[in-house]
Amino acid sequence: MRILVTGAAGFIGSAYVRHVLHEHAADRVLGLDLLTYAGNMANLAEVRDDPRFGFVQGDIADAGLVGQVATDVDAIVNFAAETHVDRSLLDPEAFAKANVIGVMTLLEAARTNGLRMLQVSTDEVYGHVPSGDAANEHYPLRPRSPYSAAKAGGELMCQAHGTSYETDVVITRGANTIGPRQYPEKLVPLFVTNALQDLSLPVYGDGRQVRNWMHVEDHAAAVDLVLRHGASGEAYNVGADNERENLDVVHAILERLDKPRSLIRHVADRPGHDRRYGLDTTRLREELGWAPHRDWLQTLNDTVDWYVANPDWWQSIREHDPRFQDYYERQYGQRLAGV
Ligand code: TYD
């Protein structure tokens, strides 16, 4: 199979590229990535010299370019997206462009060339799920942030394409994902790299919000299963059923790093903060036979240990990329000053 992987230089996209080249000797991968702040060619270092891998820099919303790169493949897997809720509150337009218009552009290429397209989506499209409840794939979509609304918009565009043009689309809705190479803006990589520098850990509100965590390699394996065996037009929840309150995650990070809990700072909450995501993953497990390879502590510890072992990777972002520093100041400056 020849696969166009968009967002290939990102966190989950690059893990997926490695997964495909490792698991499917006859496959070829063409990576497409705009290399915005979170795209990083260092994430592709292991595969760069593999003759089965090619790379093009560009935008999924660029119809001319997408039309060219989609002619020589059998499938598109779309990881390219704006992904961070806090940034979506600061700049919603960028999210509509990447997560809706970009998806539409890829769908057009899939339709024209008769390709299967897998849209990588998120459990956040379900919005807050009350305690005791678990969203299966038929649960209503009630996105509550500009990020999740844009992801839901992208999904609806996929479903409309399937209905209107019989484009072969499948969707995955992934839970919170951690592991090596995640840009240090999400909870876990931000807090690990802050703690390594003895900086405060800014916990939003009471820190009792609940998220469901899995390892990036388990996520990549699930996406690959759905690409090859998922039913056309269907969505699949992806999650390892590790529900944790944020404060418990933060305590586990500090314990692994042997850092004190006094680094924790409760700061002003995220507006519209979803209290809980709760996911029913029966379909993926029973219909496609997926199971995660790591439990919760292996997942968390593997992640923490990777940042400890790879300071060059994250220091080049945190210390040398003004885009990180500008964002950090904008997002946390007043919060940490207690304003
Ligand atoms: P995040 O990693 O941004 O993922 P998402 O919001 O998409 O689930 O956040 C995970 C949880 O951690 C979420 O409840 C918000 C919280 N959080 C903080 O408390 N402080 C922070 O600085 C960040 C980035 C997140």
Coordinates of C-alpha atoms and ligand atoms in Angstrom, one line a residue:
M1 CA 0.0 0.0 0.0
R2 CA 1.2 3.6 -0.7
I3 CA 0.0 5.9 2.0
L4 CA -0.1 9.7 2.0
V5 CA 0.4 10.7 5.7
T6 CA -0.4 14.3 6.4
G7 CA 1.0 15.9 9.5
A8 CA 3.8 13.3 9.2
A9 CA 6.3 15.5 11.1
G10 CA 4.0 15.8 14.1
F11 CA 3.7 13.8 17.3
I12 CA 1.2 11.1 16.4
G13 CA 1.8 11.4 12.6
S14 CA 5.5 10.6 12.9
A15 CA 4.8 7.7 15.2
Y16 CA 2.4 6.4 12.6
V17 CA 5.0 6.7 9.8
R18 CA 7.4 4.6 11.9
H19 CA 4.7 2.1 12.7
V20 CA 3.8 1.5 9.0
L21 CA 7.4 1.2 7.8
H22 CA 8.2 -1.2 10.6
E23 CA 5.1 -3.3 10.3
H24 CA 4.5 -3.4 6.5
A25 CA 7.7 -4.1 4.6
A26 CA 6.0 -3.7 1.2
D27 CA 4.3 -0.3 2.0
R28 CA 5.5 3.1 1.0
V29 CA 4.8 6.4 2.8
L30 CA 4.7 9.9 1.4
G31 CA 4.7 12.4 4.3
L32 CA 3.2 15.9 3.8
D33 CA 3.6 18.5 6.5
L34 CA 3.4 22.3 6.6
L35 CA 6.1 22.4 9.4
T36 CA 4.2 24.9 11.5
Y37 CA 5.4 25.4 15.1
A38 CA 4.6 21.8 16.1
G39 CA 6.0 20.0 13.0
N40 CA 9.6 18.9 13.5
M41 CA 11.8 17.1 11.0
A42 CA 13.8 15.7 13.9
N43 CA 10.7 13.5 14.5
L44 CA 11.4 11.8 11.2
A45 CA 15.1 11.2 11.7
E46 CA 14.7 7.4 12.0
V47 CA 13.0 7.1 8.6
R48 CA 14.5 9.9 6.6
D49 CA 17.0 7.5 4.8
D50 CA 14.5 4.7 4.2
P51 CA 13.9 4.4 0.4
R52 CA 10.2 3.6 1.1
F53 CA 9.7 7.1 2.6
G54 CA 9.4 10.4 0.9
F55 CA 8.5 13.9 2.2
V56 CA 6.9 17.1 0.8
Q57 CA 6.5 20.3 2.8
G58 CA 3.1 21.9 2.2
D59 CA -0.4 22.7 3.4
I60 CA -3.4 20.3 3.3
A61 CA -5.5 23.3 2.4
D62 CA -3.5 23.9 -0.8
A63 CA -5.7 22.1 -3.4
G64 CA -3.1 22.3 -6.2
L65 CA -0.4 20.6 -4.1
V66 CA -2.7 18.1 -2.6
G67 CA -3.9 17.2 -6.1
Q68 CA -0.3 16.5 -7.1
V69 CA 0.7 14.4 -4.1
A70 CA -2.5 12.3 -4.0
T71 CA -2.1 10.9 -7.5
D72 CA 0.5 8.3 -6.7
V73 CA -1.0 6.8 -3.5
D74 CA -3.7 4.3 -2.4
A75 CA -4.9 6.0 0.8
I76 CA -4.7 9.3 2.8
V77 CA -4.3 9.3 6.6
N78 CA -4.8 12.8 7.9
F79 CA -3.0 13.7 11.1
A80 CA -2.5 17.3 10.0
A81 CA -4.4 19.6 12.4
E82 CA -4.3 22.4 14.8
T83 CA -4.6 20.4 18.0
H84 CA -4.3 22.5 21.2
V85 CA -7.5 23.7 22.9
D86 CA -5.8 26.6 24.6
R87 CA -4.5 27.9 21.3
S88 CA -7.9 27.5 19.8
L89 CA -9.3 29.9 22.4
L90 CA -6.7 32.5 21.3
D91 CA -7.0 32.0 17.5
P92 CA -10.1 30.0 16.3
E93 CA -9.7 30.9 12.7
A94 CA -6.5 28.9 12.2
F95 CA -8.4 25.9 13.6
A96 CA -11.3 26.2 11.1
K97 CA -8.8 26.5 8.3
A98 CA -6.7 23.5 9.1
N99 CA -9.4 21.2 10.7
V100 CA -12.3 21.9 8.3
I101 CA -11.0 23.5 5.0
G102 CA -7.9 21.3 5.1
V103 CA -10.0 18.1 5.5
M104 CA -12.3 19.2 2.7
T105 CA -9.4 19.7 0.4
L106 CA -8.1 16.2 1.2
L107 CA -11.5 14.7 0.7
E108 CA -11.7 16.2 -2.8
A109 CA -8.4 14.5 -3.6
A110 CA -9.6 11.2 -2.2
R111 CA -12.8 11.4 -4.3
T112 CA -11.0 12.4 -7.5
N113 CA -8.4 9.6 -7.2
G114 CA -10.7 6.9 -5.7
L115 CA -8.7 6.7 -2.4
R116 CA -9.7 5.6 1.1
M117 CA -9.3 8.5 3.5
L118 CA -8.8 8.1 7.3
Q119 CA -9.6 11.2 9.3
V120 CA -7.8 11.2 12.7
S121 CA -10.3 12.9 15.0
T122 CA -10.7 13.1 18.8
D123 CA -12.9 12.0 21.7
E124 CA -13.3 15.8 22.4
V125 CA -16.0 15.9 19.7
Y126 CA -18.4 14.3 22.3
G127 CA -17.8 17.2 24.7
H128 CA -18.1 16.7 28.4
V129 CA -19.3 13.2 29.3
P130 CA -20.9 12.9 32.7
S131 CA -19.3 10.7 35.3
G132 CA -20.4 7.0 35.0
D133 CA -21.2 7.5 31.3
A134 CA -19.1 6.3 28.4
A135 CA -19.5 7.7 24.9
N136 CA -19.8 5.0 22.2
E137 CA -19.7 6.0 18.5
H138 CA -23.4 6.8 18.4
Y139 CA -23.2 9.3 21.3
P140 CA -24.2 12.8 20.3
L141 CA -21.4 15.2 19.2
R142 CA -21.4 18.2 21.5
P143 CA -18.1 19.9 21.0
R144 CA -17.5 22.9 23.3
S145 CA -14.2 24.5 22.3
P146 CA -13.2 26.0 19.0
Y147 CA -10.7 23.1 18.6
S148 CA -13.3 20.4 19.1
A149 CA -15.9 22.2 17.1
A150 CA -13.5 22.4 14.1
K151 CA -12.6 18.7 14.5
A152 CA -16.3 17.8 14.6
G153 CA -16.8 20.0 11.4
G154 CA -14.0 18.0 9.7
E155 CA -15.7 14.8 10.6
L156 CA -19.1 15.9 9.4
M157 CA -17.5 16.9 6.1
C158 CA -16.1 13.3 5.8
Q159 CA -19.5 11.8 6.5
A160 CA -21.1 14.1 3.9
H161 CA -18.5 13.1 1.4
G162 CA -19.3 9.4 2.0
T163 CA -23.0 10.0 1.6
S164 CA -22.9 12.5 -1.3
Y165 CA -20.1 11.1 -3.4
E166 CA -19.5 7.6 -2.0
T167 CA -15.9 8.7 -1.0
D168 CA -14.4 5.9 1.1
V169 CA -13.9 7.5 4.5
V170 CA -13.2 6.1 8.0
I171 CA -12.8 8.1 11.2
T172 CA -10.9 7.5 14.4
R173 CA -11.7 9.4 17.6
G174 CA -8.6 9.2 19.9
A175 CA -8.3 9.8 23.6
N176 CA -5.5 11.9 25.1
T177 CA -2.2 10.6 23.8
I178 CA 1.2 10.9 25.3
G179 CA 4.7 9.5 24.5
P180 CA 8.0 10.6 23.0
R181 CA 8.1 13.7 20.8
Q182 CA 4.9 15.6 21.9
Y183 CA 5.3 19.3 21.6
P184 CA 5.6 20.8 25.1
E185 CA 2.3 22.6 25.2
K186 CA 0.0 19.8 26.2
L187 CA -0.3 18.9 29.9
V188 CA 2.2 16.0 30.2
P189 CA 5.1 17.2 28.1
L190 CA 4.7 20.8 29.4
F191 CA 4.7 19.7 33.0
V192 CA 7.5 17.2 32.6
T193 CA 9.8 19.8 31.0
N194 CA 8.7 22.5 33.5
A195 CA 9.5 20.2 36.4
L196 CA 12.9 19.3 34.9
Q197 CA 13.7 23.0 35.1
D198 CA 12.1 23.4 38.6
L199 CA 9.4 25.7 37.1
S200 CA 5.8 25.9 38.4
L201 CA 3.2 23.5 37.1
P202 CA 0.1 25.5 36.2
V203 CA -2.9 23.3 37.1
Y204 CA -6.1 24.8 35.7
G205 CA -8.8 25.2 38.4
D206 CA -9.1 22.4 41.0
G207 CA -7.2 19.8 38.8
R208 CA -10.0 17.3 39.2
Q209 CA -10.9 17.2 35.5
V210 CA -10.8 13.7 34.1
R211 CA -9.0 12.6 30.9
N212 CA -8.4 9.1 29.4
W213 CA -4.7 8.4 28.5
M214 CA -2.9 6.2 26.0
H215 CA 0.5 5.7 24.5
V216 CA 1.2 7.2 21.1
E217 CA 2.4 3.8 19.7
D218 CA -0.9 2.2 20.7
H219 CA -2.8 5.1 19.1
A220 CA -0.7 4.7 15.8
A221 CA -1.4 0.9 15.8
A222 CA -5.2 1.5 16.1
V223 CA -5.2 4.0 13.3
D224 CA -3.5 1.5 11.1
L225 CA -6.0 -1.2 11.9
V226 CA -8.9 1.1 11.1
L227 CA -7.3 2.1 7.8
R228 CA -6.9 -1.5 6.7
H229 CA -10.0 -3.1 8.2
G230 CA -12.5 -0.4 9.3
A231 CA -15.9 -0.3 7.7
S232 CA -16.4 2.5 5.2
G233 CA -18.3 5.5 6.6
E234 CA -17.8 4.4 10.2
A235 CA -16.1 6.0 13.2
Y236 CA -14.0 4.1 15.8
N237 CA -13.2 5.3 19.3
V238 CA -9.6 4.8 20.3
G239 CA -8.6 4.7 23.9
A240 CA -6.8 2.5 26.5
D241 CA -9.4 3.0 29.3
N242 CA -6.9 4.8 31.6
E243 CA -9.1 7.5 33.2
R244 CA -7.2 9.7 35.6
E245 CA -7.8 13.1 37.3
N246 CA -5.3 15.7 36.2
L247 CA -3.8 16.0 39.7
D248 CA -3.2 12.3 39.8
V249 CA -1.3 12.5 36.5
V250 CA 0.7 15.5 37.8
H251 CA 1.6 13.6 41.0
A252 CA 2.7 10.6 39.0
I253 CA 5.0 12.8 36.9
L254 CA 6.5 14.4 40.0
E255 CA 7.1 11.0 41.6
R256 CA 8.9 9.6 38.5
L257 CA 11.1 12.7 38.4
D258 CA 11.6 12.8 42.2
K259 CA 10.4 16.4 42.3
P260 CA 8.3 18.0 45.1
R261 CA 4.6 18.6 44.9
S262 CA 5.3 22.2 45.9
L263 CA 5.9 22.9 42.2
I264 CA 2.1 22.6 41.6
R265 CA 0.4 26.0 41.2
H266 CA -3.4 26.1 40.9
V267 CA -4.1 28.9 38.3
A268 CA -7.1 30.4 36.6
D269 CA -9.2 27.8 34.8
R270 CA -9.5 27.3 31.0
P271 CA -12.7 28.9 29.8
G272 CA -15.4 26.3 29.0
H273 CA -13.1 23.6 30.3
D274 CA -14.6 20.1 29.6
R275 CA -14.8 18.4 33.0
R276 CA -14.5 14.8 31.8
Y277 CA -14.0 12.7 28.6
G278 CA -15.3 9.1 28.9
L279 CA -15.0 6.7 26.0
D280 CA -16.4 3.3 25.2
T281 CA -13.8 1.5 23.1
T282 CA -15.7 -1.8 22.7
R283 CA -16.1 -1.5 19.0
L284 CA -12.4 -1.2 18.2
R285 CA -11.5 -4.0 20.6
E286 CA -14.2 -6.4 19.5
E287 CA -14.6 -5.7 15.8
L288 CA -11.0 -5.1 14.9
G289 CA -9.2 -6.9 17.8
W290 CA -7.2 -3.9 19.0
A291 CA -5.6 -3.9 22.5
P292 CA -3.1 -1.5 24.0
H293 CA 0.4 -2.8 24.6
R294 CA 1.2 -0.6 27.6
D295 CA -0.7 -0.1 30.9
W296 CA -1.0 3.3 32.5
L297 CA 2.2 3.4 34.5
Q298 CA 4.3 2.1 31.5
T299 CA 2.7 4.7 29.3
L300 CA 3.4 7.6 31.7
N301 CA 6.9 6.4 32.7
D302 CA 8.0 5.8 29.1
T303 CA 6.9 9.4 28.3
V304 CA 8.6 11.0 31.3
D305 CA 11.8 9.0 30.7
W306 CA 12.0 10.0 27.1
Y307 CA 12.1 13.7 28.0
V308 CA 14.7 13.1 30.6
A309 CA 16.9 11.3 28.0
N310 CA 16.3 13.8 25.2
P311 CA 16.9 17.3 26.5
D312 CA 18.2 18.5 23.2
W313 CA 14.9 17.7 21.5
W314 CA 12.8 19.8 23.9
Q315 CA 15.4 22.5 24.8
S316 CA 15.7 23.4 21.1
I317 CA 12.0 24.3 21.2
R318 CA 11.7 25.8 24.7
E319 CA 15.0 27.8 24.7
H320 CA 15.5 28.6 21.0
D321 CA 12.1 28.9 19.4
P322 CA 10.5 32.4 20.0
R323 CA 7.1 30.9 19.0
F324 CA 7.2 28.7 22.1
Q325 CA 8.3 31.6 24.3
D326 CA 5.6 34.0 22.9
Y327 CA 2.9 31.4 23.5
Y328 CA 4.1 30.5 27.0
E329 CA 4.0 34.2 28.0
R330 CA 0.6 34.8 26.4
Q331 CA -1.0 31.7 28.0
Y332 CA 0.7 31.6 31.4
G333 CA 2.3 35.0 32.1
Q334 CA -0.7 36.5 33.9
R335 CA -1.9 33.2 35.3
L336 CA 1.3 32.5 37.0
A337 CA 1.6 36.1 38.1
G338 CA -1.7 35.5 39.9
V339 CA -3.6 38.2 37.9
Ligands
TYD1 P1 -4.4 19.1 27.3 O1 -3.1 18.3 27.4 O2 -4.3 20.5 26.8 O3 -5.4 18.2 26.5 P2 -7.0 18.4 26.3 O4 -7.5 19.7 26.9 O5 -7.2 18.4 24.8 O6 -7.6 17.2 27.0 O7 -5.0 19.2 28.8 C1 -5.2 18.0 29.5 C2 -5.9 18.4 30.8 O8 -4.9 19.1 31.6 C3 -7.0 19.3 30.6 O9 -8.0 19.0 31.6 C4 -6.5 20.7 30.9 C5 -5.4 20.5 31.9 N1 -4.2 21.4 31.8 C6 -3.8 22.1 32.9 O10 -4.4 22.0 34.0 N2 -2.8 23.0 32.8 C7 -2.1 23.2 31.6 O11 -1.2 24.0 31.6 C8 -2.5 22.4 30.5 C9 -1.8 22.6 29.2 C10 -3.6 21.5 30.6

